[in-house]
Amino acid sequence: MVSIAYGIRINCLLLGSMFLFDLYEFGIRNRDITDIIFPLISGGQLFVSIVALNWYTYAIFCPARGEWCQQWIPSLFSYAQSHYWNVGFLSYWSFANIPNFLFALPTILLTLQSFKHFTQEKPVKNLLPLMIVNGILLVGGLFWWHVQILTRISSFLPLMYWFVASLWISENMVYKKYSEYIMKFMIGWNLIQASMFAAFLPPA
């Protein structure tokens, strides 16, 4: 499923880190060869999808498009991101984009609170691979990509929702009230963001 999702949304590539984590956990730490079969098969499918998609675009456009065809790892997606959308390390850090950082701030804070909740307050070891994916997404969104997309593409990871659900079922009334505000914000923002995205307006 991850390999199919990658063909639709490139950010699903981040899920490959979960397979790498399983390979390390089972193959290196536990030295259990039988348990590495499933992450190898699943991760292998994702790897084949990555190679196939890049080979397909290379076969269609190269060598005529020399600007990216001659790169060490020719990738049309990476070229389009950097050339047309100004994606790169700290490229998005400008005064003009401060509003977009503010739009992403609730998602950034919720993600950080989720990390704290599931590592300190209610530690769940099995969530570590998911937190790694969330962490990569957060760092990428803050330092390399257009930061406002964090509010949209973070929705494919359940960590924030589990954090809010944990607050919702808490006996602490302050936490419960806080979770209600978060849920109202999420529902309202999803409606606003969907409308803005459909109209090609920022900050979607």
mmCIF file of C-alpha atoms in Angstrom:
data_model
loop_
_atom_site.group_PDB
_atom_site.id
_atom_site.type_symbol
_atom_site.label_atom_id
_atom_site.label_comp_id
_atom_site.label_asym_id
_atom_site.label_seq_id
_atom_site.Cartn_x
_atom_site.Cartn_y
_atom_site.Cartn_z
ATOM 1 C CA MET A 1 0.000 0.000 0.000
ATOM 2 C CA VAL A 2 2.859 2.390 0.780
ATOM 3 C CA SER A 3 4.316 1.862 -2.695
ATOM 4 C CA ILE A 4 0.930 2.726 -4.252
ATOM 5 C CA ALA A 5 0.579 5.756 -1.980
ATOM 6 C CA TYR A 6 4.039 6.934 -3.090
ATOM 7 C CA GLY A 7 2.815 7.005 -6.687
ATOM 8 C CA ILE A 8 0.068 9.412 -5.606
ATOM 9 C CA ARG A 9 1.856 11.523 -2.983
ATOM 10 C CA ILE A 10 5.643 11.798 -2.916
ATOM 11 C CA ASN A 11 5.676 12.511 0.839
ATOM 12 C CA CYS A 12 4.724 8.858 1.416
ATOM 13 C CA LEU A 13 8.388 8.173 0.725
ATOM 14 C CA LEU A 14 8.937 9.139 4.372
ATOM 15 C CA LEU A 15 7.107 5.983 5.425
ATOM 16 C CA GLY A 16 10.117 4.065 4.146
ATOM 17 C CA SER A 17 11.930 5.081 7.322
ATOM 18 C CA MET A 18 9.580 2.741 9.207
ATOM 19 C CA PHE A 19 10.823 -0.209 7.170
ATOM 20 C CA LEU A 20 14.428 0.835 7.789
ATOM 21 C CA PHE A 21 13.692 1.060 11.509
ATOM 22 C CA ASP A 22 12.219 -2.467 11.490
ATOM 23 C CA LEU A 23 15.248 -3.792 9.613
ATOM 24 C CA TYR A 24 17.532 -2.264 12.232
ATOM 25 C CA GLU A 25 15.389 -3.391 15.162
ATOM 26 C CA PHE A 26 14.885 -6.973 13.997
ATOM 27 C CA GLY A 27 17.998 -7.626 11.942
ATOM 28 C CA ILE A 28 20.746 -5.805 13.869
ATOM 29 C CA ARG A 29 19.519 -5.400 17.452
ATOM 30 C CA ASN A 30 17.481 -8.595 17.855
ATOM 31 C CA ARG A 31 19.313 -10.611 15.190
ATOM 32 C CA ASP A 32 16.043 -12.269 14.217
ATOM 33 C CA ILE A 33 16.339 -13.076 10.525
ATOM 34 C CA THR A 34 12.769 -14.333 10.147
ATOM 35 C CA ASP A 35 11.279 -11.030 11.332
ATOM 36 C CA ILE A 36 13.087 -8.985 8.682
ATOM 37 C CA ILE A 37 11.226 -10.714 5.841
ATOM 38 C CA PHE A 38 8.138 -8.481 6.014
ATOM 39 C CA PRO A 39 9.980 -5.120 6.193
ATOM 40 C CA LEU A 40 12.224 -6.326 3.360
ATOM 41 C CA ILE A 41 9.241 -7.213 1.177
ATOM 42 C CA SER A 42 7.297 -4.028 2.022
ATOM 43 C CA GLY A 43 10.335 -1.757 1.784
ATOM 44 C CA GLY A 44 11.388 -3.513 -1.412
ATOM 45 C CA GLN A 45 8.063 -2.682 -3.027
ATOM 46 C CA LEU A 46 8.514 0.976 -2.121
ATOM 47 C CA PHE A 47 12.071 0.919 -3.487
ATOM 48 C CA VAL A 48 10.863 -0.588 -6.774
ATOM 49 C CA SER A 49 8.185 2.147 -7.026
ATOM 50 C CA ILE A 50 10.817 4.866 -6.505
ATOM 51 C CA VAL A 51 13.144 3.426 -9.140
ATOM 52 C CA ALA A 52 10.300 2.781 -11.612
ATOM 53 C CA LEU A 53 8.839 6.279 -11.301
ATOM 54 C CA ASN A 54 12.216 7.975 -11.728
ATOM 55 C CA TRP A 55 13.189 5.690 -14.603
ATOM 56 C CA TYR A 56 9.870 6.417 -16.352
ATOM 57 C CA THR A 57 10.331 10.198 -16.229
ATOM 58 C CA TYR A 58 13.979 9.832 -17.256
ATOM 59 C CA ALA A 59 13.033 7.653 -20.239
ATOM 60 C CA ILE A 60 10.449 10.199 -21.417
ATOM 61 C CA PHE A 61 12.354 13.469 -21.001
ATOM 62 C CA CYS A 62 16.058 12.655 -21.134
ATOM 63 C CA PRO A 63 18.568 13.444 -22.486
ATOM 64 C CA ALA A 64 16.765 16.462 -24.001
ATOM 65 C CA ARG A 65 16.220 18.083 -20.570
ATOM 66 C CA GLY A 66 19.882 18.363 -19.692
ATOM 67 C CA GLU A 67 19.364 20.575 -16.642
ATOM 68 C CA TRP A 68 18.315 17.643 -14.461
ATOM 69 C CA CYS A 69 19.076 14.608 -16.621
ATOM 70 C CA GLN A 70 22.789 14.994 -15.943
ATOM 71 C CA GLN A 71 22.481 14.994 -12.156
ATOM 72 C CA TRP A 72 24.096 12.154 -10.236
ATOM 73 C CA ILE A 73 20.599 10.929 -9.276
ATOM 74 C CA PRO A 74 18.340 12.389 -11.985
ATOM 75 C CA SER A 75 14.989 13.270 -10.428
ATOM 76 C CA LEU A 76 12.349 15.341 -12.192
ATOM 77 C CA PHE A 77 10.508 15.889 -8.910
ATOM 78 C CA SER A 78 13.574 17.273 -7.108
ATOM 79 C CA TYR A 79 14.381 19.513 -10.064
ATOM 80 C CA ALA A 80 10.829 20.889 -10.281
ATOM 81 C CA GLN A 81 10.788 21.518 -6.523
ATOM 82 C CA SER A 82 14.024 23.512 -6.531
ATOM 83 C CA HIS A 83 13.708 25.219 -9.932
ATOM 84 C CA TYR A 84 10.050 26.254 -9.959
ATOM 85 C CA TRP A 85 9.052 26.276 -6.278
ATOM 86 C CA ASN A 86 12.262 27.502 -4.659
ATOM 87 C CA VAL A 87 12.512 24.493 -2.356
ATOM 88 C CA GLY A 88 15.849 24.142 -0.574
ATOM 89 C CA PHE A 89 17.572 24.576 2.762
ATOM 90 C CA LEU A 90 16.299 27.837 4.331
ATOM 91 C CA SER A 91 15.106 29.057 0.901
ATOM 92 C CA TYR A 92 11.680 29.728 2.350
ATOM 93 C CA TRP A 93 12.958 31.703 5.320
ATOM 94 C CA SER A 94 12.052 35.262 4.386
ATOM 95 C CA PHE A 95 10.029 38.078 5.909
ATOM 96 C CA ALA A 96 7.363 37.641 3.241
ATOM 97 C CA ASN A 97 6.736 34.065 4.404
ATOM 98 C CA ILE A 98 6.305 34.862 8.107
ATOM 99 C CA PRO A 99 2.463 34.560 7.751
ATOM 100 C CA ASN A 100 2.927 31.047 6.334
ATOM 101 C CA PHE A 101 5.049 30.079 9.341
ATOM 102 C CA LEU A 102 2.268 31.411 11.577
ATOM 103 C CA PHE A 103 -0.307 29.354 9.678
ATOM 104 C CA ALA A 104 1.800 26.243 10.276
ATOM 105 C CA LEU A 105 2.484 27.062 13.941
ATOM 106 C CA PRO A 106 -0.521 25.143 15.398
ATOM 107 C CA THR A 107 0.515 21.986 13.530
ATOM 108 C CA ILE A 108 4.149 22.418 14.601
ATOM 109 C CA LEU A 109 3.168 22.861 18.256
ATOM 110 C CA LEU A 110 0.756 19.907 18.177
ATOM 111 C CA THR A 111 3.433 17.689 16.668
ATOM 112 C CA LEU A 112 5.954 18.689 19.342
ATOM 113 C CA GLN A 113 3.368 18.134 22.077
ATOM 114 C CA SER A 114 2.621 14.705 20.610
ATOM 115 C CA PHE A 115 6.314 13.813 20.822
ATOM 116 C CA LYS A 116 6.464 14.900 24.455
ATOM 117 C CA HIS A 117 3.231 13.108 25.336
ATOM 118 C CA PHE A 118 4.227 9.737 23.869
ATOM 119 C CA THR A 119 7.844 9.844 25.069
ATOM 120 C CA GLN A 120 7.524 11.354 28.557
ATOM 121 C CA GLU A 121 3.951 11.413 29.853
ATOM 122 C CA LYS A 122 2.681 8.190 28.284
ATOM 123 C CA PRO A 123 5.690 6.545 26.631
ATOM 124 C CA VAL A 124 4.783 4.037 23.931
ATOM 125 C CA LYS A 125 7.851 2.369 22.440
ATOM 126 C CA ASN A 126 5.951 0.965 19.450
ATOM 127 C CA LEU A 127 5.192 4.515 18.292
ATOM 128 C CA LEU A 128 8.878 5.344 17.811
ATOM 129 C CA PRO A 129 8.893 4.545 14.037
ATOM 130 C CA LEU A 130 5.872 6.808 13.543
ATOM 131 C CA MET A 131 7.529 9.567 15.559
ATOM 132 C CA ILE A 132 10.607 9.268 13.336
ATOM 133 C CA VAL A 133 8.431 9.814 10.243
ATOM 134 C CA ASN A 134 6.712 12.756 11.957
ATOM 135 C CA GLY A 135 10.082 14.192 12.951
ATOM 136 C CA ILE A 136 11.484 13.979 9.417
ATOM 137 C CA LEU A 137 8.325 15.636 8.098
ATOM 138 C CA LEU A 138 8.570 18.419 10.665
ATOM 139 C CA VAL A 139 12.261 19.125 10.006
ATOM 140 C CA GLY A 140 11.731 19.009 6.243
ATOM 141 C CA GLY A 141 8.767 21.371 6.434
ATOM 142 C CA LEU A 142 10.583 23.843 8.672
ATOM 143 C CA PHE A 143 13.928 23.995 6.896
ATOM 144 C CA TRP A 144 13.541 22.735 3.294
ATOM 145 C CA TRP A 145 9.971 22.901 1.979
ATOM 146 C CA HIS A 146 7.095 25.385 1.977
ATOM 147 C CA VAL A 147 6.267 25.347 5.672
ATOM 148 C CA GLN A 148 2.527 25.940 5.281
ATOM 149 C CA ILE A 149 2.042 22.529 3.642
ATOM 150 C CA LEU A 150 2.677 20.973 7.068
ATOM 151 C CA THR A 151 -0.940 21.717 7.954
ATOM 152 C CA ARG A 152 -2.054 19.640 4.965
ATOM 153 C CA ILE A 153 0.405 16.793 4.574
ATOM 154 C CA SER A 154 0.699 16.088 8.309
ATOM 155 C CA SER A 155 -2.875 14.845 8.166
ATOM 156 C CA PHE A 156 -1.759 11.490 6.731
ATOM 157 C CA LEU A 157 -0.020 10.637 10.037
ATOM 158 C CA PRO A 158 -2.170 9.707 13.062
ATOM 159 C CA LEU A 159 0.151 10.810 15.887
ATOM 160 C CA MET A 160 -1.508 14.194 16.457
ATOM 161 C CA TYR A 161 -4.976 12.622 16.430
ATOM 162 C CA TRP A 162 -3.931 9.997 18.986
ATOM 163 C CA PHE A 163 -2.519 12.766 21.149
ATOM 164 C CA VAL A 164 -5.799 14.706 21.024
ATOM 165 C CA ALA A 165 -7.774 11.509 21.684
ATOM 166 C CA SER A 166 -5.580 10.811 24.709
ATOM 167 C CA LEU A 167 -6.394 14.257 26.065
ATOM 168 C CA TRP A 168 -10.080 13.756 25.305
ATOM 169 C CA ILE A 169 -10.355 10.582 27.420
ATOM 170 C CA SER A 170 -8.250 12.055 30.223
ATOM 171 C CA GLU A 171 -9.852 12.600 33.636
ATOM 172 C CA ASN A 172 -8.122 15.980 33.802
ATOM 173 C CA MET A 173 -10.793 18.509 32.850
ATOM 174 C CA VAL A 174 -8.195 21.041 31.683
ATOM 175 C CA TYR A 175 -6.798 18.491 29.204
ATOM 176 C CA LYS A 176 -10.325 17.585 28.129
ATOM 177 C CA LYS A 177 -11.221 21.224 27.464
ATOM 178 C CA TYR A 178 -7.943 21.729 25.611
ATOM 179 C CA SER A 179 -8.722 18.752 23.358
ATOM 180 C CA GLU A 180 -12.120 20.272 22.522
ATOM 181 C CA TYR A 181 -10.480 23.496 21.347
ATOM 182 C CA ILE A 182 -7.999 21.519 19.242
ATOM 183 C CA MET A 183 -10.760 19.471 17.608
ATOM 184 C CA LYS A 184 -12.791 22.578 16.784
ATOM 185 C CA PHE A 185 -9.690 24.167 15.269
ATOM 186 C CA MET A 186 -8.918 21.040 13.194
ATOM 187 C CA ILE A 187 -12.444 20.791 11.812
ATOM 188 C CA GLY A 188 -12.679 24.500 11.056
ATOM 189 C CA TRP A 189 -9.235 24.705 9.518
ATOM 190 C CA ASN A 190 -9.822 21.643 7.325
ATOM 191 C CA LEU A 191 -12.906 23.291 5.831
ATOM 192 C CA ILE A 192 -11.081 26.591 5.273
ATOM 193 C CA GLN A 193 -7.970 24.933 3.913
ATOM 194 C CA ALA A 194 -9.904 22.706 1.495
ATOM 195 C CA SER A 195 -11.648 25.779 0.070
ATOM 196 C CA MET A 196 -8.382 27.723 -0.256
ATOM 197 C CA PHE A 197 -6.559 24.763 -1.799
ATOM 198 C CA ALA A 198 -9.319 24.316 -4.379
ATOM 199 C CA ALA A 199 -8.971 28.010 -5.280
ATOM 200 C CA PHE A 200 -5.158 27.797 -5.516
ATOM 201 C CA LEU A 201 -4.790 30.248 -2.653
ATOM 202 C CA PRO A 202 -2.190 30.251 0.111
ATOM 203 C CA PRO A 203 -1.568 28.967 2.710
ATOM 204 C CA ALA A 204 -2.767 25.628 1.351
#
